[in-house]
Amino acid sequence: LHVCGPKSFEDVREYNGTIHSSFVEACYARGIASNDNEWRECLCEAKEFHSPKQLRNLFGAICVLNVPANALALWNGFKVYWSEDFMRVFDLETSLNRALLEIDEIFNVHSLSCQRLGLPVPTISQIIEEPNAIIQ
């Protein structure tokens, strides 16, 4: 839609005489995809209606299918909402790690990882088994 008469994929990656290494980089150069406002708005609306697990899945889908400009900024802006279910049982650090582990599992299915997207890398050593349910 933004390149007139391309004859190859390389033509789509070229802008102002520079051939960019990816289509995403070419989009940023053209100003087509310059920020993550659309994803921030999507996540802001979703956090009002969806469970933390659904929010983690949504973030995974956003990152896998759309490659946001700054996945870390999105993580930092919404990480508390994505880990609320774990915070009922665990401290903040462990809850965030568990949320990251689930998100990283989504990425792994698509040959991505938290590390590759510039997100904190979850640590397995922090995982603690959930305490037994209290019978009342």
XYZ file of C-alpha atoms in Angstrom:
136
model
C 0.000 0.000 0.000
C 2.924 2.351 0.589
C 5.397 1.336 -2.136
C 4.497 2.122 -5.724
C 5.153 -0.657 -8.225
C 7.462 -2.958 -6.257
C 9.036 -5.689 -8.371
C 10.592 -7.625 -5.492
C 10.473 -7.982 -1.729
C 13.692 -5.970 -1.610
C 11.816 -3.040 -3.197
C 9.384 -3.118 -0.263
C 12.286 -3.016 2.220
C 13.914 -0.042 0.428
C 13.230 3.519 1.510
C 15.191 6.645 0.581
C 17.963 4.579 -0.984
C 18.445 2.348 2.073
C 17.549 -1.339 1.986
C 16.408 -2.220 5.501
C 17.087 -5.638 6.990
C 13.407 -6.314 7.692
C 9.971 -5.168 6.591
C 9.327 -3.868 10.103
C 12.418 -1.639 9.960
C 11.279 -0.324 6.576
C 7.866 0.472 8.075
C 9.490 2.408 10.923
C 11.638 4.328 8.425
C 8.548 5.211 6.393
C 6.677 6.277 9.519
C 4.019 3.630 8.967
C 4.661 1.902 12.292
C 6.234 4.391 14.632
C 4.880 3.552 18.065
C 2.826 1.143 20.101
C -0.145 3.406 20.848
C -2.561 0.994 19.190
C -1.310 -1.867 21.390
C -1.378 0.301 24.535
C -4.985 1.281 23.834
C -5.906 -2.335 23.126
C -4.331 -3.512 26.405
C -5.880 -0.644 28.402
C -9.325 -1.637 27.216
C -8.695 -5.371 27.664
C -7.494 -5.037 31.269
C -10.933 -3.756 32.245
C -12.751 -6.862 31.028
C -10.358 -9.804 30.855
C -8.592 -12.091 33.282
C -4.824 -11.896 33.795
C -4.385 -15.148 31.833
C -6.344 -13.718 28.905
C -4.207 -10.561 29.072
C -1.009 -12.638 28.968
C -2.346 -14.482 25.920
C -3.264 -11.182 24.257
C 0.208 -9.755 24.902
C 1.734 -12.941 23.509
C -0.379 -12.631 20.370
C 0.506 -8.957 19.959
C 4.211 -9.719 20.196
C 4.123 -12.820 17.998
C 1.907 -11.453 15.242
C 2.760 -7.758 15.224
C 6.238 -7.226 16.739
C 5.631 -4.057 18.762
C 8.268 -1.329 18.582
C 8.972 -1.575 22.307
C 7.717 -4.772 23.921
C 9.544 -3.875 27.151
C 7.568 -0.639 27.537
C 4.329 -2.593 27.079
C 5.490 -5.164 29.639
C 6.396 -2.452 32.148
C 3.095 -0.658 31.627
C 0.876 -3.706 32.141
C 2.885 -6.318 34.058
C 0.910 -5.828 37.271
C -2.354 -6.620 35.469
C -0.830 -9.740 33.871
C 0.276 -11.125 37.200
C -2.705 -10.270 39.448
C -3.859 -13.879 39.668
C -0.449 -14.986 40.940
C -0.303 -12.125 43.463
C -3.114 -13.724 45.423
C -0.633 -16.428 46.433
C 2.888 -15.140 45.765
C 4.953 -12.009 46.305
C 5.312 -9.471 43.481
C 8.663 -10.738 42.175
C 7.522 -14.366 41.975
C 4.192 -13.328 40.442
C 5.913 -11.317 37.713
C 8.268 -14.223 37.038
C 5.348 -16.653 36.695
C 3.611 -14.280 34.275
C 6.820 -14.027 32.247
C 7.134 -17.820 32.190
C 3.644 -18.176 30.706
C 4.284 -15.433 28.157
C 7.621 -17.009 27.241
C 5.831 -20.344 26.650
C 3.560 -18.579 24.140
C 6.631 -17.108 22.445
C 8.456 -20.459 22.371
C 5.653 -22.048 20.337
C 6.380 -19.402 17.684
C 10.191 -19.619 17.899
C 10.459 -16.401 19.916
C 11.544 -15.700 23.474
C 11.355 -12.973 26.074
C 15.062 -12.386 25.588
C 14.724 -11.949 21.828
C 12.011 -9.329 22.319
C 14.019 -7.416 24.935
C 11.852 -8.509 27.863
C 13.131 -9.697 31.238
C 14.065 -13.361 31.089
C 12.027 -15.492 33.512
C 13.966 -17.550 36.011
C 12.832 -21.034 36.905
C 14.673 -20.963 40.246
C 12.123 -18.499 41.634
C 9.199 -20.865 41.128
C 7.681 -22.092 44.357
C 4.927 -24.646 44.512
C 1.546 -23.229 45.401
C 0.633 -23.765 49.036
C -2.051 -26.315 49.796
C -5.556 -24.972 49.745
C -6.943 -24.170 53.168
C -10.068 -26.160 53.944
C -12.572 -24.137 55.897
